[in-house]
mmCIF file of C-alpha atoms and ligand atoms in Angstrom:
data_model
loop_
_atom_site.group_PDB
_atom_site.id
_atom_site.type_symbol
_atom_site.label_atom_id
_atom_site.label_comp_id
_atom_site.label_asym_id
_atom_site.label_seq_id
_atom_site.Cartn_x
_atom_site.Cartn_y
_atom_site.Cartn_z
ATOM 1 C CA UNK B 97 -0.200 0.055 -0.010
ATOM 2 C CA UNK B 98 1.136 3.627 -1.029
ATOM 3 C CA UNK B 99 1.865 5.946 1.516
ATOM 4 C CA UNK B 100 -0.551 8.667 -0.763
ATOM 5 C CA UNK B 101 -1.898 8.008 -3.784
ATOM 6 C CA UNK B 102 -4.171 10.366 -5.981
ATOM 7 C CA UNK B 103 -6.645 8.090 -8.018
ATOM 8 C CA UNK B 104 -8.296 10.177 -11.135
ATOM 9 C CA UNK B 105 -8.489 13.350 -9.125
ATOM 10 C CA UNK B 106 -10.313 16.378 -11.330
ATOM 11 C CA UNK B 107 -10.522 20.040 -9.143
ATOM 12 C CA UNK B 108 -11.934 22.911 -10.087
ATOM 13 C CA UNK B 109 -11.766 26.678 -9.708
ATOM 14 C CA UNK B 110 -15.493 27.505 -10.400
ATOM 15 C CA UNK B 111 -16.108 26.721 -14.157
ATOM 16 C CA UNK B 112 -11.958 26.161 -14.675
ATOM 17 C CA UNK B 113 -11.142 22.585 -14.693
ATOM 18 C CA UNK B 114 -7.585 22.308 -13.109
ATOM 19 C CA UNK B 115 -6.839 18.954 -12.480
ATOM 20 C CA UNK B 116 -7.949 16.486 -15.134
ATOM 21 C CA UNK B 117 -7.760 12.726 -13.696
ATOM 22 C CA UNK B 118 -4.592 13.015 -11.629
ATOM 23 C CA UNK B 119 -3.091 9.221 -10.271
ATOM 24 C CA UNK B 120 -0.376 8.770 -8.697
ATOM 25 C CA UNK B 121 1.467 7.225 -5.990
ATOM 26 C CA UNK B 122 4.051 7.988 -3.095
ATOM 27 C CA UNK B 123 5.692 5.222 -1.402
ATOM 28 C CA UNK B 124 6.725 5.336 2.529
ATOM 29 C CA UNK B 125 10.290 6.770 2.753
ATOM 30 C CA UNK B 126 10.652 8.469 -0.636
ATOM 31 C CA UNK B 127 10.990 11.818 -2.306
ATOM 32 C CA UNK B 128 8.802 12.207 -5.221
ATOM 33 C CA UNK B 129 8.760 15.336 -7.313
ATOM 34 C CA UNK B 130 5.627 16.531 -9.577
ATOM 35 C CA UNK B 131 7.374 19.407 -11.852
ATOM 36 C CA UNK B 132 5.897 21.379 -14.587
ATOM 37 C CA UNK B 133 5.527 24.845 -15.641
ATOM 38 C CA UNK B 134 3.566 27.817 -14.216
ATOM 39 C CA UNK B 135 0.067 26.873 -14.461
ATOM 40 C CA UNK B 136 0.061 23.901 -14.675
ATOM 41 C CA UNK B 137 -1.599 22.394 -11.548
ATOM 42 C CA UNK B 138 1.410 21.672 -9.018
ATOM 43 C CA UNK B 139 -0.176 23.797 -6.217
ATOM 44 C CA UNK B 140 -3.611 22.794 -6.666
ATOM 45 C CA UNK B 141 -2.818 19.013 -6.089
ATOM 46 C CA UNK B 142 -1.262 19.909 -3.399
ATOM 47 C CA UNK B 143 -3.750 21.981 -2.039
ATOM 48 C CA UNK B 144 -6.112 19.381 -2.869
ATOM 49 C CA UNK B 145 -4.287 16.764 -0.935
ATOM 50 C CA UNK B 146 -4.102 18.600 2.116
ATOM 51 C CA UNK B 147 -7.631 19.665 2.033
ATOM 52 C CA UNK B 148 -7.682 23.212 1.245
ATOM 53 C CA UNK B 149 -9.977 22.078 -1.414
ATOM 54 C CA UNK B 150 -12.074 18.702 -2.052
ATOM 55 C CA UNK B 151 -11.706 16.784 -5.754
ATOM 56 C CA UNK B 152 -14.851 17.205 -7.640
ATOM 57 C CA UNK B 153 -14.274 13.677 -8.487
ATOM 58 C CA UNK B 154 -11.898 11.007 -7.874
ATOM 59 C CA UNK B 155 -9.812 9.967 -4.699
ATOM 60 C CA UNK B 156 -7.025 10.849 -2.397
ATOM 61 C CA UNK B 157 -5.892 7.747 0.106
ATOM 62 C CA UNK B 158 -3.551 8.949 3.182
ATOM 63 C CA UNK B 159 -1.876 5.634 5.204
ATOM 64 C CA UNK B 160 -4.840 3.573 3.448
ATOM 65 C CA UNK B 161 -7.731 6.138 4.554
ATOM 66 C CA UNK B 162 -9.743 8.162 2.207
ATOM 67 C CA UNK B 163 -9.177 11.840 2.738
ATOM 68 C CA UNK B 164 -10.600 13.298 -0.070
ATOM 69 C CA UNK B 165 -13.371 15.110 2.074
ATOM 70 C CA UNK B 166 -11.685 15.404 5.291
ATOM 71 C CA UNK B 167 -10.926 19.335 6.462
ATOM 72 C CA UNK B 168 -7.162 20.509 6.341
ATOM 73 C CA UNK B 169 -6.559 20.299 10.392
ATOM 74 C CA UNK B 170 -7.232 16.880 10.407
ATOM 75 C CA UNK B 171 -5.051 15.569 7.739
ATOM 76 C CA UNK B 172 -2.733 17.512 9.377
ATOM 77 C CA UNK B 173 -2.977 15.769 12.444
ATOM 78 C CA UNK B 174 -3.467 12.528 10.274
ATOM 79 C CA UNK B 175 0.394 13.295 9.654
ATOM 80 C CA UNK B 176 0.595 15.150 6.350
ATOM 81 C CA UNK B 177 2.060 18.340 6.211
ATOM 82 C CA UNK B 178 2.129 21.154 3.696
ATOM 83 C CA UNK B 179 4.146 24.633 3.807
ATOM 84 C CA UNK B 180 2.168 26.163 1.016
ATOM 85 C CA UNK B 181 3.703 28.208 -1.794
ATOM 86 C CA UNK B 182 5.047 31.512 -0.971
ATOM 87 C CA UNK B 183 5.826 29.891 2.753
ATOM 88 C CA UNK B 184 2.067 31.001 4.477
ATOM 89 C CA UNK B 185 3.927 31.944 7.796
ATOM 90 C CA UNK B 186 2.417 34.654 9.919
ATOM 91 C CA UNK B 187 3.958 37.860 9.641
ATOM 92 C CA UNK B 188 2.548 40.097 13.085
ATOM 93 C CA UNK B 189 4.087 36.589 14.635
ATOM 94 C CA UNK B 190 7.191 36.144 16.178
ATOM 95 C CA UNK B 191 9.000 32.822 14.924
ATOM 96 C CA UNK B 192 8.285 31.290 17.954
ATOM 97 C CA UNK B 193 4.312 32.079 17.711
ATOM 98 C CA UNK B 194 4.692 31.189 14.267
ATOM 99 C CA UNK B 195 6.260 27.502 15.169
ATOM 100 C CA UNK B 196 3.733 27.292 18.220
ATOM 101 C CA UNK B 197 0.921 27.570 15.756
ATOM 102 C CA UNK B 198 2.555 24.330 13.501
ATOM 103 C CA UNK B 199 1.941 22.085 16.486
ATOM 104 C CA UNK B 200 -1.639 23.427 17.318
ATOM 105 C CA UNK B 201 -3.281 20.082 18.344
ATOM 106 C CA UNK B 202 0.180 19.215 20.825
ATOM 107 C CA UNK B 203 -1.018 19.448 24.223
ATOM 108 C CA UNK B 204 2.107 18.777 26.004
ATOM 109 C CA UNK B 205 4.342 21.916 26.206
ATOM 110 C CA UNK B 206 7.608 19.944 26.736
ATOM 111 C CA UNK B 207 6.773 18.017 23.266
ATOM 112 C CA UNK B 208 6.303 21.393 21.822
ATOM 113 C CA UNK B 209 9.414 22.783 22.668
ATOM 114 C CA UNK B 210 11.482 19.573 21.786
ATOM 115 C CA UNK B 211 9.977 20.300 18.575
ATOM 116 C CA UNK B 212 10.809 24.102 18.450
ATOM 117 C CA UNK B 213 15.040 23.126 19.353
ATOM 118 C CA UNK B 214 14.809 20.411 16.419
ATOM 119 C CA UNK B 215 13.625 22.967 14.065
ATOM 120 C CA UNK B 216 16.522 25.169 15.636
ATOM 121 C CA UNK B 217 19.012 22.479 15.096
ATOM 122 C CA UNK B 218 17.779 22.268 11.364
ATOM 123 C CA UNK B 219 18.226 26.070 10.976
ATOM 124 C CA UNK B 220 20.041 27.654 13.435
ATOM 125 C CA UNK B 221 19.274 31.078 12.144
ATOM 126 C CA UNK B 222 15.839 31.022 13.567
ATOM 127 C CA UNK B 223 16.849 30.527 16.892
ATOM 128 C CA UNK B 224 18.934 33.909 16.631
ATOM 129 C CA UNK B 225 15.580 35.603 15.260
ATOM 130 C CA UNK B 226 12.704 33.431 17.259
ATOM 131 C CA UNK B 227 11.129 36.890 19.149
ATOM 132 C CA UNK B 228 11.180 38.784 15.388
ATOM 133 C CA UNK B 229 8.373 38.618 13.576
ATOM 134 C CA UNK B 230 7.627 36.748 10.718
ATOM 135 C CA UNK B 231 6.940 39.564 8.218
ATOM 136 C CA UNK B 232 10.382 40.696 9.254
ATOM 137 C CA UNK B 233 12.496 37.904 7.743
ATOM 138 C CA UNK B 234 14.488 37.501 4.873
ATOM 139 C CA UNK B 235 13.231 34.909 2.128
ATOM 140 C CA UNK B 236 14.834 32.565 2.907
ATOM 141 C CA UNK B 237 14.456 32.542 6.857
ATOM 142 C CA UNK B 238 10.921 33.110 5.833
ATOM 143 C CA UNK B 239 11.183 29.218 4.271
ATOM 144 C CA UNK B 240 13.081 28.223 7.055
ATOM 145 C CA UNK B 241 10.503 28.907 9.455
ATOM 146 C CA UNK B 242 7.666 27.966 6.968
ATOM 147 C CA UNK B 243 9.681 24.427 6.690
ATOM 148 C CA UNK B 244 9.788 24.393 10.488
ATOM 149 C CA UNK B 245 6.634 25.029 11.332
ATOM 150 C CA UNK B 246 5.645 22.262 8.658
ATOM 151 C CA UNK B 247 7.542 19.780 11.165
ATOM 152 C CA UNK B 248 6.109 20.682 14.257
ATOM 153 C CA UNK B 249 3.577 18.141 13.867
ATOM 154 C CA UNK B 250 5.944 15.196 13.037
ATOM 155 C CA UNK B 251 4.432 14.408 9.385
ATOM 156 C CA UNK B 252 4.957 10.868 8.159
ATOM 157 C CA UNK B 253 4.461 12.911 4.805
ATOM 158 C CA UNK B 254 5.671 16.453 3.444
ATOM 159 C CA UNK B 255 4.479 18.422 1.024
ATOM 160 C CA UNK B 256 6.700 21.092 -0.032
ATOM 161 C CA UNK B 257 5.527 23.670 -2.685
ATOM 162 C CA UNK B 258 8.298 25.526 -4.392
ATOM 163 C CA UNK B 259 10.777 25.849 -1.600
ATOM 164 C CA UNK B 260 13.184 27.374 -4.152
ATOM 165 C CA UNK B 261 11.494 29.994 -4.859
ATOM 166 C CA UNK B 262 13.179 33.656 -5.088
ATOM 167 C CA UNK B 263 16.450 32.492 -2.795
ATOM 168 C CA UNK B 264 19.546 32.746 -3.882
ATOM 169 C CA UNK B 265 21.320 29.795 -4.956
ATOM 170 C CA UNK B 266 23.317 29.020 -1.700
ATOM 171 C CA UNK B 267 20.244 28.899 0.183
ATOM 172 C CA UNK B 268 18.835 26.593 -2.865
ATOM 173 C CA UNK B 269 21.416 24.150 -1.728
ATOM 174 C CA UNK B 270 20.637 24.455 1.803
ATOM 175 C CA UNK B 271 16.925 24.112 1.639
ATOM 176 C CA UNK B 272 17.654 21.231 -0.651
ATOM 177 C CA UNK B 273 20.034 19.289 1.379
ATOM 178 C CA UNK B 274 17.925 20.200 5.022
ATOM 179 C CA UNK B 275 14.934 18.275 2.225
ATOM 180 C CA UNK B 276 17.246 15.428 1.320
ATOM 181 C CA UNK B 277 18.424 14.870 5.385
ATOM 182 C CA UNK B 278 14.370 14.884 6.704
ATOM 183 C CA UNK B 279 14.100 12.000 4.060
ATOM 184 C CA UNK B 280 17.105 10.388 5.597
ATOM 185 C CA UNK B 281 15.458 10.122 9.029
ATOM 186 C CA UNK B 282 12.526 8.742 7.478
ATOM 187 C CA UNK B 283 10.489 11.740 6.304
ATOM 188 C CA UNK B 284 8.772 11.216 3.097
ATOM 189 C CA UNK B 285 8.235 14.043 0.808
ATOM 190 C CA UNK B 286 6.607 15.281 -2.186
ATOM 191 C CA UNK B 287 8.599 18.100 -3.376
ATOM 192 C CA UNK B 288 6.907 20.603 -5.877
ATOM 193 C CA UNK B 289 9.348 22.382 -7.852
ATOM 194 C CA UNK B 290 9.644 24.886 -11.146
ATOM 195 C CA UNK B 291 13.487 24.241 -10.338
ATOM 196 C CA UNK B 292 13.144 20.979 -12.324
ATOM 197 C CA UNK B 293 17.360 20.182 -12.365
ATOM 198 C CA UNK B 294 17.524 20.668 -8.524
ATOM 199 C CA UNK B 295 13.869 18.955 -8.064
ATOM 200 C CA UNK B 296 15.609 16.009 -9.863
ATOM 201 C CA UNK B 297 18.626 16.035 -8.045
ATOM 202 C CA UNK B 298 17.395 14.937 -5.018
ATOM 203 C CA UNK B 299 14.247 13.138 -5.656
ATOM 204 C CA UNK B 300 14.149 8.847 -6.391
ATOM 205 C CA UNK B 301 11.084 9.694 -8.543
ATOM 206 C CA UNK B 302 9.275 12.416 -10.193
ATOM 207 C CA UNK B 303 5.892 13.052 -12.632
ATOM 208 C CA UNK B 304 5.874 15.837 -15.041
ATOM 209 C CA UNK B 305 2.638 18.075 -14.906
ATOM 210 C CA UNK B 306 1.208 19.416 -17.782
ATOM 211 C CA UNK B 307 -2.299 21.801 -17.789
ATOM 212 C CA UNK B 308 -3.919 19.828 -15.446
ATOM 213 C CA UNK B 309 -2.674 16.609 -16.620
ATOM 214 C CA UNK B 310 0.431 13.786 -16.134
ATOM 215 C CA UNK B 311 2.364 13.230 -18.835
ATOM 216 C CA UNK B 312 5.360 11.624 -17.746
ATOM 217 C CA UNK B 313 6.473 9.632 -14.756
ATOM 218 C CA UNK B 314 9.100 7.571 -13.955
ATOM 219 C CA UNK B 315 12.292 7.622 -12.086
ATOM 220 C CA UNK B 316 14.606 10.782 -11.636
ATOM 221 C CA UNK B 317 17.373 9.569 -13.490
ATOM 222 C CA UNK B 318 15.549 8.948 -16.215
ATOM 223 C CA UNK B 319 13.522 12.121 -16.336
ATOM 224 C CA UNK B 320 17.107 13.659 -16.370
ATOM 225 C CA UNK B 321 17.328 11.876 -19.338
ATOM 226 C CA UNK B 322 14.079 12.580 -21.326
ATOM 227 C CA UNK B 323 14.059 14.646 -24.225
ATOM 228 C CA UNK B 324 10.830 16.898 -23.250
ATOM 229 C CA UNK B 325 12.268 17.038 -19.863
ATOM 230 C CA UNK B 326 15.574 18.264 -21.334
ATOM 231 C CA UNK B 327 14.147 20.821 -23.316
ATOM 232 C CA UNK B 328 11.153 22.351 -21.730
ATOM 233 C CA UNK B 329 12.052 22.075 -18.179
ATOM 234 C CA UNK B 330 15.763 21.766 -17.823
ATOM 235 C CA UNK B 331 16.626 24.317 -20.197
ATOM 236 C CA UNK B 332 18.936 22.160 -22.420
ATOM 237 C CA UNK B 333 18.918 21.067 -26.553
HETATM 238 N N1 LIG Z 894 -7.811 30.304 -6.650
HETATM 239 C C1 LIG Z 894 -8.246 30.565 -8.293
HETATM 240 N N2 LIG Z 894 -8.813 30.874 -9.030
HETATM 241 C C2 LIG Z 894 -9.284 30.538 -10.192
HETATM 242 N N3 LIG Z 894 -8.267 29.935 -11.009
HETATM 243 C C3 LIG Z 894 -6.946 29.180 -10.237
HETATM 244 C C4 LIG Z 894 -7.057 29.686 -8.765
HETATM 245 N N4 LIG Z 894 -5.587 29.329 -8.640
HETATM 246 C C5 LIG Z 894 -5.180 28.627 -9.885
HETATM 247 N N5 LIG Z 894 -5.851 28.310 -10.784
HETATM 248 C C6 LIG Z 894 -5.810 28.081 -12.243
HETATM 249 O O1 LIG Z 894 -5.418 26.632 -11.729
HETATM 250 C C7 LIG Z 894 -4.615 26.374 -12.591
HETATM 251 C C8 LIG Z 894 -3.786 25.542 -11.890
HETATM 252 O O2 LIG Z 894 -2.956 26.785 -11.332
HETATM 253 P P1 LIG Z 894 -1.638 25.986 -10.348
HETATM 254 O O3 LIG Z 894 -2.292 24.577 -9.310
HETATM 255 O O4 LIG Z 894 -1.442 27.457 -8.956
HETATM 256 O O5 LIG Z 894 -0.445 26.084 -11.215
HETATM 257 P P2 LIG Z 894 1.200 25.757 -10.454
HETATM 258 O O6 LIG Z 894 1.095 25.852 -9.333
HETATM 259 O O7 LIG Z 894 1.822 24.138 -11.202
HETATM 260 O O8 LIG Z 894 1.671 26.952 -11.127
HETATM 261 C C9 LIG Z 894 -3.975 27.324 -13.608
HETATM 262 O O9 LIG Z 894 -4.965 27.390 -14.359
HETATM 263 C C10 LIG Z 894 -4.726 28.567 -12.686
HETATM 264 O O10 LIG Z 894 -4.541 30.002 -13.552
HETATM 265 MG MG1 LIG Z 895 2.526 26.896 -7.323
#
């Protein structure tokens, strides 16, 4: 049984048919990437999985449970974390408060402290800025905070939406190193990226999305060699 599976998922924004029958799986322990151009439906896919929107038809299953109609808070509590595009941190709350919000169902204050300490171990810069408001952090620090917050519920599967967007190359490297390290520690990852080169360098497998439909599905190594991927997403001849 796959940890996550989508079966013939269709999603809509009013009359806009954004996902036109998506079927994909993520196995426990994998890093799977979903690549595609702007507007392909990558964020919509993650939003449909995390319950921010519900599929018009089709099925989303996590750990053997149908989560297609579940609300976002229940899906997070079930072990599925989502770090949204644009980070989604609370600009008027401090780093500490943002992290506390990430652990909203955790009653034990000691557990919250331990998880926060783990986030600071991953991203020491956040610790130095613990009382600073989220909105005053740099783009890279906001991405670190968004990831650390996504980890506060100790997800089995973490979905990251364009974590490298707008970051300087050295920070892109750092974020991808953290993704690999989290995966080594047992967190399954579904990574959405326009930066296909980076994504395919850390992922085990990938899917290519075009206009709401999956057009390719292969190992990352094969996708890196694929002519369509090379011309359309890697900018190579
Ligand atoms: N809130 C929205 N309202 C209407 N259409 C939307 C909305 N969000 C996304 N879309 C449309 O859905 C399609 C997929 O968008 P999205 O999932 O954001 O793509 P990606 O993340 O791959 O760039 C696009 O055609 C986009 O214009
Ligand atoms: Mg997007």
